[in-house]
């Protein structure tokens, strides 16, 4: 079997076209959607991510600002920048790119963002509401993965879903979204014994570990949907994910490529969250 590719660029284009027209309608009413992105330090990957986020905002007709600070910015100063953006009526969404330098308490920073502007969905009130009810915002990457499953009309209800990776940004919220959609969910982490015994049971396999080639073809159930959230470099410096794409595409039913899979969807869902924040306002 050769897997069908779930193209994150194509799906993003469709969703972004709709976001763009909603943004135009809001702007016409005098309320252009606005996103503020904060980057502290000079992590090269983070620099690329924030540049892509700001560019996507501009392409959709949003107002967007990028605030860059040196790695030695104090926590107190960062909190006061967030407070200023919380009060700014032109800003509907605030995103602080992670990771932050070690001297800054990331949890404290995330909790300082007004929950109604927390377009990353990381604030404790949004994370809690994801578990118990309707959050204001769903974290962008797992939300994008759910949209990819929707795009292939995959019957998530009753499916066995296995999430490899248990981060606050992807793994844990991904598991909650799949559970809410009716899947039977297993979350694996770096201590999991015999990872393959779990992954081979997956109808839906979401891998978000940052470890190249962690999942090989023998660990995939024939016909499964394999969603690769990884973003790594191979020996030649080319972008690659967490799964052995070339071999797994001969086993899986569907697969997401890297690049061009989940990556663009993360940014797209940030735009969706920001437009929703602006519309609520
Ligand atoms: N670092 C890696 N992924 C993300 C994300 O989705 N949002 C933020 N703010 N930082 C990240």
Short mmCIF file of C-alpha atoms and ligand atoms in Angstrom, two decimals:
data_model
loop_
_atom_site.label_atom_id
_atom_site.label_comp_id
_atom_site.label_asym_id
_atom_site.label_seq_id
_atom_site.Cartn_x
_atom_site.Cartn_y
_atom_site.Cartn_z
CA UNK A 1 0.00 0.00 0.00
CA UNK A 2 1.19 3.52 -0.70
CA UNK A 3 -0.16 6.05 1.76
CA UNK A 4 -2.16 9.08 0.73
CA UNK A 5 -0.36 12.26 1.65
CA UNK A 6 -2.18 14.79 3.81
CA UNK A 7 -0.92 18.06 2.36
CA UNK A 8 -0.71 20.70 5.09
CA UNK A 9 0.11 23.46 2.61
CA UNK A 10 -3.02 22.87 0.55
CA UNK A 11 -5.30 22.57 3.57
CA UNK A 12 -3.72 25.70 5.06
CA UNK A 13 -4.39 27.65 1.88
CA UNK A 14 -8.08 26.78 2.03
CA UNK A 15 -8.41 27.73 5.69
CA UNK A 16 -6.31 30.89 5.33
CA UNK A 17 -8.48 32.10 2.41
CA UNK A 18 -11.48 32.03 4.75
CA UNK A 19 -9.52 33.71 7.56
CA UNK A 20 -8.48 36.44 5.13
CA UNK A 21 -12.06 37.25 4.18
CA UNK A 22 -13.14 37.28 7.86
CA UNK A 23 -10.22 39.63 8.59
CA UNK A 24 -11.29 41.95 5.76
CA UNK A 25 -14.84 42.05 7.15
CA UNK A 26 -13.55 42.96 10.63
CA UNK A 27 -11.17 45.58 9.25
CA UNK A 28 -14.05 47.16 7.35
CA UNK A 29 -15.89 47.49 10.66
CA UNK A 30 -12.85 49.30 12.07
CA UNK A 31 -11.47 46.38 14.07
CA UNK A 32 -8.51 44.89 12.21
CA UNK A 33 -7.37 41.67 13.95
CA UNK A 34 -4.03 42.15 15.68
CA UNK A 35 -1.37 39.70 16.89
CA UNK A 36 1.71 40.51 18.97
CA UNK A 37 4.60 38.04 18.88
CA UNK A 38 7.36 38.25 21.48
CA UNK A 39 10.75 36.62 20.92
CA UNK A 40 13.37 36.64 23.66
CA UNK A 41 16.92 35.65 22.68
CA UNK A 42 18.35 34.41 19.40
CA UNK A 43 17.36 30.74 19.10
CA UNK A 44 17.69 30.26 15.30
CA UNK A 45 14.68 27.92 14.97
CA UNK A 46 12.50 30.32 16.99
CA UNK A 47 13.57 33.19 14.75
CA UNK A 48 12.36 31.31 11.68
CA UNK A 49 9.07 30.33 13.36
CA UNK A 50 8.21 33.86 14.48
CA UNK A 51 9.13 35.32 11.10
CA UNK A 52 6.76 32.84 9.43
CA UNK A 53 4.00 33.64 11.92
CA UNK A 54 4.26 37.38 11.36
CA UNK A 55 4.41 36.93 7.57
CA UNK A 56 1.28 34.74 7.64
CA UNK A 57 -0.52 37.47 9.61
CA UNK A 58 0.42 40.09 7.07
CA UNK A 59 -0.68 37.86 4.18
CA UNK A 60 -4.10 37.52 5.82
CA UNK A 61 -4.49 41.26 6.38
CA UNK A 62 -3.87 41.26 10.14
CA UNK A 63 -2.11 43.94 12.08
CA UNK A 64 0.95 42.28 13.59
CA UNK A 65 3.91 43.32 15.64
CA UNK A 66 7.08 41.43 16.46
CA UNK A 67 8.86 42.46 19.65
CA UNK A 68 12.39 41.05 19.86
CA UNK A 69 14.40 41.24 23.08
CA UNK A 70 17.91 40.23 24.04
CA UNK A 71 18.41 36.94 25.88
CA UNK A 72 19.26 38.80 29.09
CA UNK A 73 15.86 40.51 29.32
CA UNK A 74 14.64 40.26 32.91
CA UNK A 75 11.49 38.36 33.79
CA UNK A 76 10.08 41.51 35.32
CA UNK A 77 10.62 43.47 32.10
CA UNK A 78 8.99 40.73 30.04
CA UNK A 79 5.97 40.70 32.37
CA UNK A 80 5.60 44.44 31.97
CA UNK A 81 5.68 44.14 28.15
CA UNK A 82 2.92 41.54 28.39
CA UNK A 83 0.90 43.81 30.65
CA UNK A 84 1.18 46.64 28.11
CA UNK A 85 -0.01 44.31 25.30
CA UNK A 86 -2.85 43.01 27.51
CA UNK A 87 -4.11 46.62 27.69
CA UNK A 88 -3.59 47.41 23.99
CA UNK A 89 -6.97 47.43 22.19
CA UNK A 90 -5.32 46.90 18.78
CA UNK A 91 -3.91 43.55 19.97
CA UNK A 92 -6.30 40.57 20.14
CA UNK A 93 -3.69 37.82 20.44
CA UNK A 94 -0.37 37.60 22.29
CA UNK A 95 2.17 34.87 21.64
CA UNK A 96 5.43 34.47 23.54
CA UNK A 97 7.63 32.12 21.54
CA UNK A 98 8.97 29.19 23.58
CA UNK A 99 11.47 28.14 24.77
CA UNK A 100 12.38 31.15 26.92
CA UNK A 101 15.87 31.67 28.41
CA UNK A 102 16.41 29.57 31.54
CA UNK A 103 16.31 32.53 33.96
CA UNK A 104 12.68 33.27 33.00
CA UNK A 105 9.85 31.22 34.47
CA UNK A 106 7.81 30.27 31.39
CA UNK A 107 4.73 29.31 33.42
CA UNK A 108 4.65 32.68 35.12
CA UNK A 109 4.95 34.41 31.75
CA UNK A 110 2.17 32.36 30.17
CA UNK A 111 -0.14 33.03 33.15
CA UNK A 112 0.49 36.77 32.72
CA UNK A 113 -1.10 36.77 29.26
CA UNK A 114 -4.79 37.71 29.43
CA UNK A 115 -6.68 34.42 28.88
CA UNK A 116 -8.84 36.06 26.18
CA UNK A 117 -5.65 36.97 24.25
CA UNK A 118 -3.91 33.60 24.80
CA UNK A 119 -4.05 32.47 21.15
CA UNK A 120 -1.51 29.70 21.86
CA UNK A 121 -4.01 28.14 24.29
CA UNK A 122 -1.25 27.61 26.88
CA UNK A 123 -2.71 29.66 29.76
CA UNK A 124 -3.71 27.50 32.68
CA UNK A 125 -7.37 28.53 32.33
CA UNK A 126 -7.42 27.49 28.67
CA UNK A 127 -5.48 24.29 29.39
CA UNK A 128 -7.91 23.51 32.23
CA UNK A 129 -10.95 24.31 30.11
CA UNK A 130 -9.59 22.02 27.41
CA UNK A 131 -9.90 19.21 29.92
CA UNK A 132 -13.26 20.14 31.44
CA UNK A 133 -15.18 22.02 28.79
CA UNK A 134 -14.86 24.59 26.07
CA UNK A 135 -11.52 26.42 26.07
CA UNK A 136 -11.34 29.90 24.53
CA UNK A 137 -8.44 28.61 22.43
CA UNK A 138 -7.05 25.20 21.51
CA UNK A 139 -3.24 24.88 21.18
CA UNK A 140 -2.40 25.44 17.52
CA UNK A 141 -0.47 22.27 16.61
CA UNK A 142 -2.92 19.71 18.02
CA UNK A 143 -5.83 21.77 16.70
CA UNK A 144 -4.19 21.67 13.25
CA UNK A 145 -3.82 17.89 13.50
CA UNK A 146 -7.56 17.57 14.24
CA UNK A 147 -8.28 19.68 11.12
CA UNK A 148 -6.09 17.32 9.08
CA UNK A 149 -8.08 14.32 10.33
CA UNK A 150 -11.30 16.19 9.53
CA UNK A 151 -10.01 16.94 6.00
CA UNK A 152 -9.76 13.20 5.23
CA UNK A 153 -13.08 12.61 7.04
CA UNK A 154 -11.37 10.10 9.27
CA UNK A 155 -13.77 8.40 11.73
CA UNK A 156 -11.99 9.35 14.96
CA UNK A 157 -14.82 8.08 17.15
CA UNK A 158 -13.90 4.68 18.47
CA UNK A 159 -10.47 4.67 16.82
CA UNK A 160 -7.32 3.74 18.73
CA UNK A 161 -5.16 6.86 18.87
CA UNK A 162 -1.60 6.78 20.14
CA UNK A 163 0.23 10.01 20.89
CA UNK A 164 4.01 9.70 21.24
CA UNK A 165 5.28 12.63 23.30
CA UNK A 166 3.67 14.24 26.34
CA UNK A 167 4.57 17.92 26.11
CA UNK A 168 2.25 20.73 27.22
CA UNK A 169 2.44 22.22 23.72
CA UNK A 170 1.54 19.13 21.68
CA UNK A 171 1.23 15.70 23.31
CA UNK A 172 -1.06 16.41 26.25
CA UNK A 173 -3.50 18.76 24.46
CA UNK A 174 -3.45 16.43 21.43
CA UNK A 175 -4.56 13.55 23.64
CA UNK A 176 -7.41 15.65 25.09
CA UNK A 177 -8.67 16.70 21.64
CA UNK A 178 -8.60 13.11 20.39
CA UNK A 179 -10.37 11.92 23.54
CA UNK A 180 -13.07 14.55 23.10
CA UNK A 181 -13.51 13.39 19.52
CA UNK A 182 -14.24 9.89 20.83
CA UNK A 183 -10.92 8.12 20.30
CA UNK A 184 -9.42 5.64 22.77
CA UNK A 185 -6.17 7.40 23.58
CA UNK A 186 -2.77 6.17 24.72
CA UNK A 187 -0.05 8.68 25.56
CA UNK A 188 3.53 7.40 25.32
CA UNK A 189 6.56 9.21 26.70
CA UNK A 190 10.33 8.81 26.78
CA UNK A 191 10.04 6.20 29.58
CA UNK A 192 7.55 4.00 27.72
CA UNK A 193 8.62 0.36 27.58
CA UNK A 194 8.27 -1.29 24.18
CA UNK A 195 6.98 1.74 22.25
CA UNK A 196 6.23 -0.43 19.22
CA UNK A 197 3.73 -2.55 21.16
CA UNK A 198 1.67 0.63 21.61
CA UNK A 199 2.19 2.20 18.20
CA UNK A 200 1.31 -1.02 16.35
CA UNK A 201 -2.13 -0.78 17.91
CA UNK A 202 -2.74 2.75 16.58
CA UNK A 203 -5.31 3.59 13.93
CA UNK A 204 -4.15 7.18 14.41
CA UNK A 205 -0.51 7.71 15.35
CA UNK A 206 0.66 11.21 16.27
CA UNK A 207 4.40 11.52 16.86
CA UNK A 208 5.79 14.63 18.56
CA UNK A 209 9.15 13.88 20.14
CA UNK A 210 11.87 15.75 18.23
CA UNK A 211 13.70 12.44 17.67
CA UNK A 212 14.48 11.64 14.06
CA UNK A 213 13.43 8.16 12.86
CA UNK A 214 12.01 7.24 16.26
CA UNK A 215 9.12 5.46 14.57
CA UNK A 216 10.02 2.87 11.93
CA UNK A 217 7.80 0.98 9.48
CA UNK A 218 7.61 -2.17 11.66
CA UNK A 219 6.00 -0.03 14.39
CA UNK A 220 3.05 1.04 12.22
CA UNK A 221 -0.23 -0.81 11.72
CA UNK A 222 -0.98 -1.26 8.00
CA UNK A 223 -3.45 1.41 6.87
CA UNK A 224 -2.93 3.68 9.90
CA UNK A 225 -2.96 7.48 9.77
CA UNK A 226 0.54 8.69 10.68
CA UNK A 227 0.85 12.33 11.71
CA UNK A 228 4.43 13.54 12.08
CA UNK A 229 4.83 16.64 14.24
CA UNK A 230 8.65 16.38 14.36
CA UNK A 231 10.93 19.01 12.87
CA UNK A 232 14.52 17.77 12.68
CA UNK A 233 17.48 17.89 10.30
CA UNK A 234 18.95 14.81 8.63
CA UNK A 235 22.69 14.24 8.05
CA UNK A 236 22.54 16.39 4.92
CA UNK A 237 20.85 19.20 6.81
CA UNK A 238 17.45 18.63 5.17
CA UNK A 239 14.27 19.00 7.24
CA UNK A 240 12.76 15.73 8.41
CA UNK A 241 10.25 14.54 10.99
CA UNK A 242 10.19 11.92 13.74
CA UNK A 243 9.12 9.00 11.56
CA UNK A 244 10.87 7.05 8.81
CA UNK A 245 8.77 8.63 6.06
CA UNK A 246 10.08 6.70 3.04
CA UNK A 247 9.43 3.28 4.59
CA UNK A 248 6.24 4.15 6.48
CA UNK A 249 4.50 5.57 3.42
CA UNK A 250 4.51 2.00 2.06
CA UNK A 251 2.64 0.74 5.14
CA UNK A 252 0.37 3.56 6.32
CA UNK A 253 -2.98 4.58 4.84
CA UNK A 254 -2.27 8.28 5.26
CA UNK A 255 0.86 10.21 6.19
CA UNK A 256 1.87 13.83 6.69
CA UNK A 257 5.13 14.99 5.10
CA UNK A 258 7.86 17.10 6.70
CA UNK A 259 8.08 19.84 5.55
CA UNK A 260 4.61 20.69 4.24
CA UNK A 261 2.52 18.77 6.76
CA UNK A 262 1.76 19.82 10.32
CA UNK A 263 4.11 22.86 10.26
CA UNK A 264 1.95 25.12 8.10
CA UNK A 265 -1.16 23.95 9.97
CA UNK A 266 0.26 25.23 13.28
CA UNK A 267 0.53 28.73 11.84
CA UNK A 268 -2.87 28.45 10.19
CA UNK A 269 -4.56 27.60 13.49
CA UNK A 270 -2.80 30.53 15.13
CA UNK A 271 -4.50 32.72 12.53
CA UNK A 272 -7.84 31.01 13.24
CA UNK A 273 -7.44 31.56 16.99
CA UNK A 274 -6.49 35.20 16.45
CA UNK A 275 -9.44 35.92 14.17
CA UNK A 276 -11.76 34.30 16.72
CA UNK A 277 -10.25 36.47 19.47
CA UNK A 278 -10.83 39.57 17.35
CA UNK A 279 -14.40 38.54 16.46
CA UNK A 280 -15.24 37.92 20.14
CA UNK A 281 -13.91 41.34 20.92
N1 LIG B 1 7.51 26.72 20.50
C1 LIG B 1 7.27 25.59 19.79
N2 LIG B 1 5.98 25.54 19.39
C2 LIG B 1 5.39 26.66 19.86
C3 LIG B 1 4.07 27.19 19.78
O1 LIG B 1 3.15 26.60 19.19
N3 LIG B 1 3.87 28.38 20.39
C4 LIG B 1 4.86 29.05 21.06
N4 LIG B 1 4.55 30.20 21.64
N5 LIG B 1 6.08 28.58 21.16
C5 LIG B 1 6.35 27.40 20.57
#
